[in-house]
CSV table of C-alpha atoms and ligand atoms in Angstrom, one decimal:
chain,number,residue,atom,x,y,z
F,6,UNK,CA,0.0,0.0,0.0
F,7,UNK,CA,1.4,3.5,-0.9
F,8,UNK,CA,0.0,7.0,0.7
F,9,UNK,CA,0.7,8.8,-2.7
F,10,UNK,CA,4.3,11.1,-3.0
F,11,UNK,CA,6.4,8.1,-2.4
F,12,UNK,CA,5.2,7.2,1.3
F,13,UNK,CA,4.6,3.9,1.7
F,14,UNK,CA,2.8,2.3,4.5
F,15,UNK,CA,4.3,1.9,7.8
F,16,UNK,CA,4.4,-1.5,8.8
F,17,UNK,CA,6.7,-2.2,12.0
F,18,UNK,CA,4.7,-3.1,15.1
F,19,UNK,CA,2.1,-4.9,12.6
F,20,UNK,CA,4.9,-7.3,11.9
F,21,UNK,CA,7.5,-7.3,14.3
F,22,UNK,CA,7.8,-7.9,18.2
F,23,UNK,CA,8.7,-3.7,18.7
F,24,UNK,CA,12.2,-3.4,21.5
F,25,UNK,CA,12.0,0.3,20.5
F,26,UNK,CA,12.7,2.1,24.1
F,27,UNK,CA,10.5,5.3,23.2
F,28,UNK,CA,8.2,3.3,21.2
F,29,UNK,CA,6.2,0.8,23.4
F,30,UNK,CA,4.1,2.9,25.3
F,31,UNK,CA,3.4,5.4,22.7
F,32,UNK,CA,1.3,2.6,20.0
F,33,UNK,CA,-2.0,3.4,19.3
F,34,UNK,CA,-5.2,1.3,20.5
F,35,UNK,CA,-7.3,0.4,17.9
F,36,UNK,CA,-10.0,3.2,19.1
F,37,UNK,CA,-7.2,5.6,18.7
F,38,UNK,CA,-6.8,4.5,14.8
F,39,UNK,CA,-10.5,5.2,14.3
F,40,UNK,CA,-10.1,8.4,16.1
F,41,UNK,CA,-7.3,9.1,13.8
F,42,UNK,CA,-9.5,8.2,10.5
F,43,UNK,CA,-12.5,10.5,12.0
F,44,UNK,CA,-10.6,13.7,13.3
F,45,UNK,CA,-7.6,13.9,10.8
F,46,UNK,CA,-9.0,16.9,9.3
F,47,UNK,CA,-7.6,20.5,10.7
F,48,UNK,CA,-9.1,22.0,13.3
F,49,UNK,CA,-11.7,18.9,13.7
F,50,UNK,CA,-12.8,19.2,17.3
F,51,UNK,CA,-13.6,22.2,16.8
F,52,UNK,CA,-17.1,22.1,14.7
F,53,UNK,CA,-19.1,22.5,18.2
F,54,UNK,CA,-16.6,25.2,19.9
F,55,UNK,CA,-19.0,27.6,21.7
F,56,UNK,CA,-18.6,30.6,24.0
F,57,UNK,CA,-16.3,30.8,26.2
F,58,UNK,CA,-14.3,29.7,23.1
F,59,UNK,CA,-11.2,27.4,24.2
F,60,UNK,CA,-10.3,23.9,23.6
F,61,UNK,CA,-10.7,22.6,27.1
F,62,UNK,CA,-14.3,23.8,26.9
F,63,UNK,CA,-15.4,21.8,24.1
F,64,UNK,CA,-17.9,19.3,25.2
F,65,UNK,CA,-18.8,17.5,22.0
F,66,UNK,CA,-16.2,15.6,21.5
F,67,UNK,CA,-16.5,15.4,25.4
F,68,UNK,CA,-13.1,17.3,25.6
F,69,UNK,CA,-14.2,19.0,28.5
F,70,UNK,CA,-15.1,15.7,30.6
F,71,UNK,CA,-11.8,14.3,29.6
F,72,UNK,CA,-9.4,16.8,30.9
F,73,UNK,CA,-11.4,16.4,34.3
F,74,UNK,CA,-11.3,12.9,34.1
F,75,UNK,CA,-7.2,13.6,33.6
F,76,UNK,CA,-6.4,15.7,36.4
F,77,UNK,CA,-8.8,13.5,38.3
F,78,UNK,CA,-6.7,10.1,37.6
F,79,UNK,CA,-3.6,12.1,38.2
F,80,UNK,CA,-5.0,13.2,41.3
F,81,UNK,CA,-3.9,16.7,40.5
F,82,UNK,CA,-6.2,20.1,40.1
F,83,UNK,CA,-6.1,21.2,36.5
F,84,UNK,CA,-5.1,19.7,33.1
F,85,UNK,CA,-4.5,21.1,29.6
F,86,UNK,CA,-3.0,19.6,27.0
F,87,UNK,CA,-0.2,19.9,25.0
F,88,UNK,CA,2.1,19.1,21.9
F,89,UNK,CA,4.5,16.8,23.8
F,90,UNK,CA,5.7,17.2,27.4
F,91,UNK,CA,8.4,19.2,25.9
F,92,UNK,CA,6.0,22.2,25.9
F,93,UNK,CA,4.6,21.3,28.8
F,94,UNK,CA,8.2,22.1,30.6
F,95,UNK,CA,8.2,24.9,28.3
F,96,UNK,CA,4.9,26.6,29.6
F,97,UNK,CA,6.1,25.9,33.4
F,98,UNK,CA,9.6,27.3,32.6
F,99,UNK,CA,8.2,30.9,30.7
F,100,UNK,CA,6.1,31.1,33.6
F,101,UNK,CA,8.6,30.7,36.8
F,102,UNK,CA,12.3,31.4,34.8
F,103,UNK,CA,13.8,34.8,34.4
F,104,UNK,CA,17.0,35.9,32.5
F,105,UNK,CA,19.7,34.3,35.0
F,106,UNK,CA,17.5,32.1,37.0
F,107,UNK,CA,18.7,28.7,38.2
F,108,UNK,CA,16.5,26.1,37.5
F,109,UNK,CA,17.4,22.7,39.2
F,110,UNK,CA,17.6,19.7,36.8
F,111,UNK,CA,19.6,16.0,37.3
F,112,UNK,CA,22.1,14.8,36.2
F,113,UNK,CA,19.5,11.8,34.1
F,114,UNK,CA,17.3,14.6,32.5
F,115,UNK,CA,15.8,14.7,29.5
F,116,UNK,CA,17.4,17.5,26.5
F,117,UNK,CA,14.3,18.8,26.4
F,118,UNK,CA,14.0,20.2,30.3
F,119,UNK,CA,17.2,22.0,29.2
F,120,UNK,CA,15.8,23.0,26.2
F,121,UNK,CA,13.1,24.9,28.3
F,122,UNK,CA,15.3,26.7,30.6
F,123,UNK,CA,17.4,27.9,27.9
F,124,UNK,CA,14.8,29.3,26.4
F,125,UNK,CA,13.4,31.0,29.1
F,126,UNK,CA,17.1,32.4,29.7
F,127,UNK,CA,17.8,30.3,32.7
F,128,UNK,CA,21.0,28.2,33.8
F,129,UNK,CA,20.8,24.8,34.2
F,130,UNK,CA,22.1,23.1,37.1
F,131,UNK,CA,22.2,19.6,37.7
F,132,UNK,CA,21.5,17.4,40.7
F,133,UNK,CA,24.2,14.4,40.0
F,134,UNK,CA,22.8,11.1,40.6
F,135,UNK,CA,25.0,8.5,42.7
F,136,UNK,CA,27.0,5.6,41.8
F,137,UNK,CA,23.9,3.2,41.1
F,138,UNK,CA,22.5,6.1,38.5
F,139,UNK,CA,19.8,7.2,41.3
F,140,UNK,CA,18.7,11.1,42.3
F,141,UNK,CA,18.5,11.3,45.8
F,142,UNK,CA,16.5,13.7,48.2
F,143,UNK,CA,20.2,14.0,49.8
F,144,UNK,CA,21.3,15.1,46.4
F,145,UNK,CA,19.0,17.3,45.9
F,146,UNK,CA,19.6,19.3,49.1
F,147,UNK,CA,22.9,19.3,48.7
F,148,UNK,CA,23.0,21.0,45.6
F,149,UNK,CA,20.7,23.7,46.1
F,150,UNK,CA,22.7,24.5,49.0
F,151,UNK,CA,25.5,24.5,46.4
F,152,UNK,CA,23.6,26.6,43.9
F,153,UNK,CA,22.4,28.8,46.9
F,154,UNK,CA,26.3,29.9,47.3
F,155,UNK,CA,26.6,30.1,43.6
F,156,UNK,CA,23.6,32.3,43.2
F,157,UNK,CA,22.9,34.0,46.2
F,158,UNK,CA,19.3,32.2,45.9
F,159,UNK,CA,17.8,29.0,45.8
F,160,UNK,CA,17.1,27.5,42.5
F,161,UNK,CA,13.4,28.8,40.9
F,162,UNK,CA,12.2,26.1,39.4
F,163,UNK,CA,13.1,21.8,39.3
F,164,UNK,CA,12.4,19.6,37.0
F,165,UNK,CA,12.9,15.8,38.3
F,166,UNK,CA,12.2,12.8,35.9
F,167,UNK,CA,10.4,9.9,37.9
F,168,UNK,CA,11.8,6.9,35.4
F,169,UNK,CA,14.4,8.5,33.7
F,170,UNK,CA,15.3,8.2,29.8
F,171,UNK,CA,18.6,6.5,30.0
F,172,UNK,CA,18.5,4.0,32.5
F,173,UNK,CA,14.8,3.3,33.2
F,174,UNK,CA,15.3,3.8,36.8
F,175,UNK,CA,12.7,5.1,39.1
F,176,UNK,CA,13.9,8.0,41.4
F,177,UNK,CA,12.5,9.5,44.8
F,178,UNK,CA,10.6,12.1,43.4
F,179,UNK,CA,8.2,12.3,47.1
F,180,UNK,CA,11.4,12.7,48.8
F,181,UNK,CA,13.0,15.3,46.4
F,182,UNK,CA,9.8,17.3,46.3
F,183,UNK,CA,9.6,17.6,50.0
F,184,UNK,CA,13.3,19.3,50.1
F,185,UNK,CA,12.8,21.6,47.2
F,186,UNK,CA,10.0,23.1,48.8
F,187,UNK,CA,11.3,23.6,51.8
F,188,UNK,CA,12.7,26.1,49.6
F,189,UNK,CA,10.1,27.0,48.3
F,190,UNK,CA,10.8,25.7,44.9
F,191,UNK,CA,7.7,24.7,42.4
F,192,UNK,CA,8.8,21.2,41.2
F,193,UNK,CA,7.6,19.1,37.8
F,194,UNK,CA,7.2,15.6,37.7
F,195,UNK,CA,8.4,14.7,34.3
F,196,UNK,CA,6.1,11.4,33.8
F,197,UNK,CA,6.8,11.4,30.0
F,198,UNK,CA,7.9,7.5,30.3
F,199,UNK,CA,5.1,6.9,33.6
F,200,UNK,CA,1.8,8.5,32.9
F,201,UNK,CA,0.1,6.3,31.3
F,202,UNK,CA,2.4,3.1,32.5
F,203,UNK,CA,1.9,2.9,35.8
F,204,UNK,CA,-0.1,5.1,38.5
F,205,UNK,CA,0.9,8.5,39.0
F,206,UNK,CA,-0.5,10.6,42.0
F,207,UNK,CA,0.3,13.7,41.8
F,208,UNK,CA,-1.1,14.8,45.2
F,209,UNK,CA,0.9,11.8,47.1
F,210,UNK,CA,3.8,13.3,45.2
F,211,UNK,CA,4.0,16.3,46.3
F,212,UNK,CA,4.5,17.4,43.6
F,213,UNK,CA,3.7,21.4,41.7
F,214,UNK,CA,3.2,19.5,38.4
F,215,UNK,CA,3.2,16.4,36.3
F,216,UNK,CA,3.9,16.5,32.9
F,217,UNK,CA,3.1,12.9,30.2
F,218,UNK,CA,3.8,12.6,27.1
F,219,UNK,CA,0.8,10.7,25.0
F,220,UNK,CA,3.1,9.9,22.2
F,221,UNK,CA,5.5,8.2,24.3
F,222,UNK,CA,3.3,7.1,27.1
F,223,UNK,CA,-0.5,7.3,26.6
F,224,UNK,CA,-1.4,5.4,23.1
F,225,UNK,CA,-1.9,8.6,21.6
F,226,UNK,CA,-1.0,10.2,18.3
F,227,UNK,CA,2.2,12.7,18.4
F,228,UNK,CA,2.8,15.2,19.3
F,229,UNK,CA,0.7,15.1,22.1
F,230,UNK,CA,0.6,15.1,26.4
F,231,UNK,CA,-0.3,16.5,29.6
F,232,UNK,CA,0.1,19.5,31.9
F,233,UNK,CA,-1.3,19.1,34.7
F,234,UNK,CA,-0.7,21.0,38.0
F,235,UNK,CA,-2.5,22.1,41.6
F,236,UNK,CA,-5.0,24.8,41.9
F,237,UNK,CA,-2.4,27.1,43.2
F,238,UNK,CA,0.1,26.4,40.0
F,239,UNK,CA,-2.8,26.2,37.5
F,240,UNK,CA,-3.4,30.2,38.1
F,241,UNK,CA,-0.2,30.5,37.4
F,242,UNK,CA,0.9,29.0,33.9
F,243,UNK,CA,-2.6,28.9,32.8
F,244,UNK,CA,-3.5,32.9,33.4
F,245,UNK,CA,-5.8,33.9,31.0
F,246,UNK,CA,-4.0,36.9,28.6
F,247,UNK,CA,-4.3,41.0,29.4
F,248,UNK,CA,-3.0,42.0,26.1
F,249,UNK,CA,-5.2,44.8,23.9
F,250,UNK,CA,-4.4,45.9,20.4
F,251,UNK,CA,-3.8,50.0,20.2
F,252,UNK,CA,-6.3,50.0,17.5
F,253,UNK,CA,-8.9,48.1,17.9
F,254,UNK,CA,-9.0,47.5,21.5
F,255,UNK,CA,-9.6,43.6,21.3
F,256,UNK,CA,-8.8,41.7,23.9
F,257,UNK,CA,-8.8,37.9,24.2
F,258,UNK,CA,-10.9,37.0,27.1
F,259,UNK,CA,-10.2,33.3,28.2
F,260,UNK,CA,-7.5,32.6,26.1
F,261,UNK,CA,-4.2,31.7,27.8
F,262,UNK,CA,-0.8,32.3,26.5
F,263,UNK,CA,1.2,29.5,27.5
F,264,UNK,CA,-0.8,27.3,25.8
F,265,UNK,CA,-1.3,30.2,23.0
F,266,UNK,CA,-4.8,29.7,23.3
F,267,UNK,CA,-5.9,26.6,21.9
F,268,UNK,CA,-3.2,23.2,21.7
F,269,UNK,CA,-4.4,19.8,20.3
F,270,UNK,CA,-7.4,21.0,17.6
F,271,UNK,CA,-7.6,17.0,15.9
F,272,UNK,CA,-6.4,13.7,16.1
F,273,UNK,CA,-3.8,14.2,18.5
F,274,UNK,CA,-6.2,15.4,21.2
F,275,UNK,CA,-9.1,12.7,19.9
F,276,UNK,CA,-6.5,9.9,19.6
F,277,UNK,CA,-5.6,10.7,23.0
F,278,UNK,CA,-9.0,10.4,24.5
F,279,UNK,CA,-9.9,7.4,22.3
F,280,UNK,CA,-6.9,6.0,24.5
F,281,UNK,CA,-7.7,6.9,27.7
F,282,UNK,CA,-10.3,3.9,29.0
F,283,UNK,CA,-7.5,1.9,28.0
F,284,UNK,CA,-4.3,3.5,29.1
F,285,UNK,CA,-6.5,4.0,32.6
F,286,UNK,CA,-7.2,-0.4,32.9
F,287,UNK,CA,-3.6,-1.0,32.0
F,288,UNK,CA,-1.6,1.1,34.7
F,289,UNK,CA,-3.6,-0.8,36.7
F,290,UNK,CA,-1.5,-4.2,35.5
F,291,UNK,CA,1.9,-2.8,35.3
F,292,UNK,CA,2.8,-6.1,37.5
F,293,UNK,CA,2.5,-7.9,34.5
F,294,UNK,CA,4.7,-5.5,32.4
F,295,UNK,CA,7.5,-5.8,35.3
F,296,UNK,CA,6.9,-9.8,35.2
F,297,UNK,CA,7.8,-9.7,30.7
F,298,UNK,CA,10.6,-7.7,31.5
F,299,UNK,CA,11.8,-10.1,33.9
F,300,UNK,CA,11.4,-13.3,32.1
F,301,UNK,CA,13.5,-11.3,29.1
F,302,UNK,CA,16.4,-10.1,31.7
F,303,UNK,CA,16.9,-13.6,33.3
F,304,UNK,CA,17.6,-14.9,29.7
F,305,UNK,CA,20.0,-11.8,28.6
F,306,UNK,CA,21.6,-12.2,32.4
F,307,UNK,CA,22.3,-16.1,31.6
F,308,UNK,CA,24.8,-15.0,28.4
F,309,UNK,CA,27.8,-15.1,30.2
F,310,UNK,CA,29.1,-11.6,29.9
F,311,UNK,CA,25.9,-9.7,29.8
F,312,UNK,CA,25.2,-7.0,32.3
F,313,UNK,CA,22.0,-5.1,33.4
F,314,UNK,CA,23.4,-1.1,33.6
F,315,UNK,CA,19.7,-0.3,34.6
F,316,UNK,CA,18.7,-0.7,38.6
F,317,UNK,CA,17.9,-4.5,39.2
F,318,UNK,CA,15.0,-6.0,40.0
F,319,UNK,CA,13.7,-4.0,37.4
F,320,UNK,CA,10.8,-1.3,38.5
F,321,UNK,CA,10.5,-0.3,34.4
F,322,UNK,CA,10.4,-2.3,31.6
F,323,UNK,CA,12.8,0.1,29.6
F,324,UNK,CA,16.3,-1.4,30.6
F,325,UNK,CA,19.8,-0.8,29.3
F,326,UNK,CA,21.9,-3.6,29.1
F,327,UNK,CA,25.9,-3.8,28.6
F,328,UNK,CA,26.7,-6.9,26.1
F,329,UNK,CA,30.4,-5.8,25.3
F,330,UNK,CA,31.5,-8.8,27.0
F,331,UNK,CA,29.1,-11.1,25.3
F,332,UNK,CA,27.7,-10.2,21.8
F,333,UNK,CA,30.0,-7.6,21.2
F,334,UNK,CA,32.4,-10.3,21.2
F,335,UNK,CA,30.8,-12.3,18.1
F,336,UNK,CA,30.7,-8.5,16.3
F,337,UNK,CA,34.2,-8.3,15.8
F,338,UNK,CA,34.4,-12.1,13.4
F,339,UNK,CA,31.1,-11.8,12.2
F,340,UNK,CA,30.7,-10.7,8.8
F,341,UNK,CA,27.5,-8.8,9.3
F,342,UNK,CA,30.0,-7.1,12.0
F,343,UNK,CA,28.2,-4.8,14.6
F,344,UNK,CA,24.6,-5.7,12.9
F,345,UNK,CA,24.4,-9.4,13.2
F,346,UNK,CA,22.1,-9.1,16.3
F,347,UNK,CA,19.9,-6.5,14.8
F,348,UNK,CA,20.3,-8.5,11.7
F,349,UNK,CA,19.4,-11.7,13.5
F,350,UNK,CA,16.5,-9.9,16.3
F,351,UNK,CA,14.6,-9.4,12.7
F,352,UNK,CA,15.2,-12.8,11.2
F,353,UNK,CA,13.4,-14.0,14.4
F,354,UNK,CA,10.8,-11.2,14.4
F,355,UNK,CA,12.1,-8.8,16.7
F,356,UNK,CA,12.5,-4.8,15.4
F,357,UNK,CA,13.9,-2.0,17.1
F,358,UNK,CA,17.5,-2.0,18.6
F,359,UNK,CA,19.5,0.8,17.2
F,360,UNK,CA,21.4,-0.3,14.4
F,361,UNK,CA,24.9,-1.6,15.1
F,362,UNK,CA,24.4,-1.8,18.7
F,363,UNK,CA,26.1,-4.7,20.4
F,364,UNK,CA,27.9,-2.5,23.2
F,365,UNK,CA,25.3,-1.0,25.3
F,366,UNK,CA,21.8,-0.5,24.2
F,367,UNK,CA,18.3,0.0,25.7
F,368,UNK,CA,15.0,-1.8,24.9
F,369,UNK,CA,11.4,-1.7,26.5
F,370,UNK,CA,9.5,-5.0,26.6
F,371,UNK,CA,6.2,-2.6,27.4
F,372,UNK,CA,3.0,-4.3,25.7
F,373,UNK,CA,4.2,-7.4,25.3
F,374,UNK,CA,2.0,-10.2,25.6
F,375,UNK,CA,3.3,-13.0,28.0
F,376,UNK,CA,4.1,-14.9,24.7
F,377,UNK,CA,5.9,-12.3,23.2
F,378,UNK,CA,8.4,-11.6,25.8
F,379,UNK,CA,9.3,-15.7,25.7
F,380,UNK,CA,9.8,-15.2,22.5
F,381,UNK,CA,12.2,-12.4,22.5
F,382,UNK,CA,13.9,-14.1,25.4
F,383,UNK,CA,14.3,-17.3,23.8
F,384,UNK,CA,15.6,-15.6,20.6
F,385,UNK,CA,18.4,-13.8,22.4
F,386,UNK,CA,19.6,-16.9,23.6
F,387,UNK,CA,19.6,-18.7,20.9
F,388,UNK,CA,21.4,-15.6,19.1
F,389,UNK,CA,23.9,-16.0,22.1
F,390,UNK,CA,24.2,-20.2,21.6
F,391,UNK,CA,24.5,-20.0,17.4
F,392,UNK,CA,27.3,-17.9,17.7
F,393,UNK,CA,29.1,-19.8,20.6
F,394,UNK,CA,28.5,-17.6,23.5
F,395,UNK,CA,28.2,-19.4,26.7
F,396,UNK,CA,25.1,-19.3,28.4
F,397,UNK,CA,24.1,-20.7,31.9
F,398,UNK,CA,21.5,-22.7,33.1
T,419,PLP,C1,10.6,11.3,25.6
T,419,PLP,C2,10.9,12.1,26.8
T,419,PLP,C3,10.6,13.5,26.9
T,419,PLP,C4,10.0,14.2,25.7
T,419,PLP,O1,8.6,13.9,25.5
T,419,PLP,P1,7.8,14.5,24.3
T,419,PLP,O2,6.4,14.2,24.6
T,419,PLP,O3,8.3,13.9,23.0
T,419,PLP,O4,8.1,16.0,24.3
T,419,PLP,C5,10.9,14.2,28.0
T,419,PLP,N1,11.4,13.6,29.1
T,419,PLP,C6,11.8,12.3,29.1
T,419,PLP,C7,12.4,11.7,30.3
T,419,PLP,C8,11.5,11.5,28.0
T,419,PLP,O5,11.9,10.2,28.0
């Protein structure tokens, strides 16, 4: 099938067990593709917009109901929505950082929490992680005490990734809230790889803000995600605008400028809800997720050589492993060199490690059925015996 000016049908997760790490959690439900086929035109949630006229007021689609149902699940106050959780840390960062400003984020986070402070003019300071790749409340006091002596002030703003990009590991982000405000720093709970994964409380957090990413985390259509914050913060980012043109004295009533008045007018917004009921049931069996990703670790861990770089037992299913010692070994003879594994992942029906990798790479047994995950872990062993790597057990 072709889509017309040489674009051909995408056909990965349709044919292929998916590793991708930023993948997994991001693959549409099949409600999603209807919404997709239904709301695709421009501005198509928009044909019952009445007065007061803003996206989050729409109520057929029930746009409305959703982002209450959102803040609700999150157990936070308000919700908008957003192109990616990148402009959600955008909004929060125009709000809270001034020219100069030191915003706090680790030494784990995301490029595109430094993106946002840059852009807002701030300076980016990060809170290093310790030796087993975990932020720490410790940490965190200790360097806006640092900062504090750098600055002459505490730090404005932090943004703290809950599972982090490149590990997978799951940091305090209770414990680190509960130090940063007792300096009075707002914090964000960057959920772009937990919302929608496993349950997120926002209010048992602590936390100012939590920020998820649909594309990556909710089933949803990119770019899309979530804002949402407490009562106190929502007032804050989501002001309504003052400005009036010279001439013709218009003003903009409801409209607010960090989301620049209306954010997700189609299928990203109605993907996302689509989603929801099911992104909603399946946080609720992230046990199961944790138990694939475990049946898939034991058989990497039994190649003699291979090691798990992420925090073990495993509390998310994206993991980076270290295989330098085992199949990096066979890359060196091999004539496929460092793509025989991918080469031989896809003979078995597995897609998605980076190309070449055979040192240290990441993958995210997320979805998986029970049968799948068997599969991928019996086909990295047999990768590991047919070319001669020991392996235990
Ligand atoms: C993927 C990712 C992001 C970016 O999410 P978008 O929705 O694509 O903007 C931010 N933070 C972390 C930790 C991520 O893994």
């Amino acid at each position: 099938m072709r889509c017309g000016n040489g674009i051909e049908a995408r056909q990965v997760d349709e044919l292929f067990i998916n590793i991708d790490p930023i993948q997994a959690g991001g693959r549409l439900t099949a409600d999603a593709m209807k919404a997709v086929v239904a709301y695709g035109d421009g501005y198509s949630v928009c044909d019952n917009c009445r007065k007061p006229n803003r996206l989050d007021y729409i109520s057929k689609p029930p746009i409305a109901e959703f982002h209450k149902d959102v803040a609700a699940w999150l157990n936070m106050d308000a919700v908008r929505t957003v192109p990616g959780a990148r402009r959600g840390f955008q909004a929060i960062a125009q709000t809270y950082v001034n020219k100069g400003d030191p915003v706090l984020v680790t030494s784990l986070s995301h490029y595109t929490e430094f993106l946002a402070v840059e852009e807002a003019g701030g300076v980016a300071r990060e809170i290093a992680a310790n030796d087993r790749k975990i932020v720490t409340p410790e940490a965190t006091a200790a360097k806006i005490e640092e900062v504090k002596k750098e600055f002459g002030r505490a730090p404005v703003l932090a943004f703290i990734d809950q599972v982090d990009y490149q590990y997978g590991n799951m940091h305090d982000v209770g414990g680190i809230a509960r130090v940063a405000h007792q300096y009075d720093i707002p914090v964000v709970c960057n959920g772009a790889y937990t919302v929608g994964i496993l349950p997120v409380d926002g209010k048992a957090l602590g936390v100012d803000f939590v920020v998820g990413s649909g594309h990556k985390s909710m089933a949803a259509p990119a770019p899309s995600g979530i804002l949402a914050a407490t009562a106190e913060r929502g007032k804050e980012v989501f002001r309504t605008t003052l400005i009036e043109g010279d001439i013709t004295r218009r003003k903009f009533g409801i409209k607010e400028p960090e989301m620049m008045g209306c954010t997700l007018m189609g299928v990203t917004l109605v993907g996302m809800m689509a989603s929801f009921p099911h992104v909603k049931e399946r946080t609720k069996h992230f046990d199961r997720e944790l138990e694939n990703n475990r049946i898939v670790m034991e058989a990497l861990l039994s190649i003699e050589g291979t090691a798990c770089l992420s925090e073990y037992p495993r509390k998310h299913p994206m993991t980076r492993v270290d295989t330098t010692a085992s199949f990096d070994t066979v890359a060196a003879s091999h004539k496929k060199r460092g793509y025989f594994l991918q080469s031989a992942l896809e003979e078995k029906g597995v897609t998605g490690l980076i190309p070449g990798a055979t040192k240290v790479w990441k993958f995210n047994t997320y979805g998986m059925t029970r049968r799948q995950a068997g599969h991928l872990a019996d086909a990295f062993v047999a990768i590991a015996r047919e070319n001669g790597l020991a392996v235990r057990g």
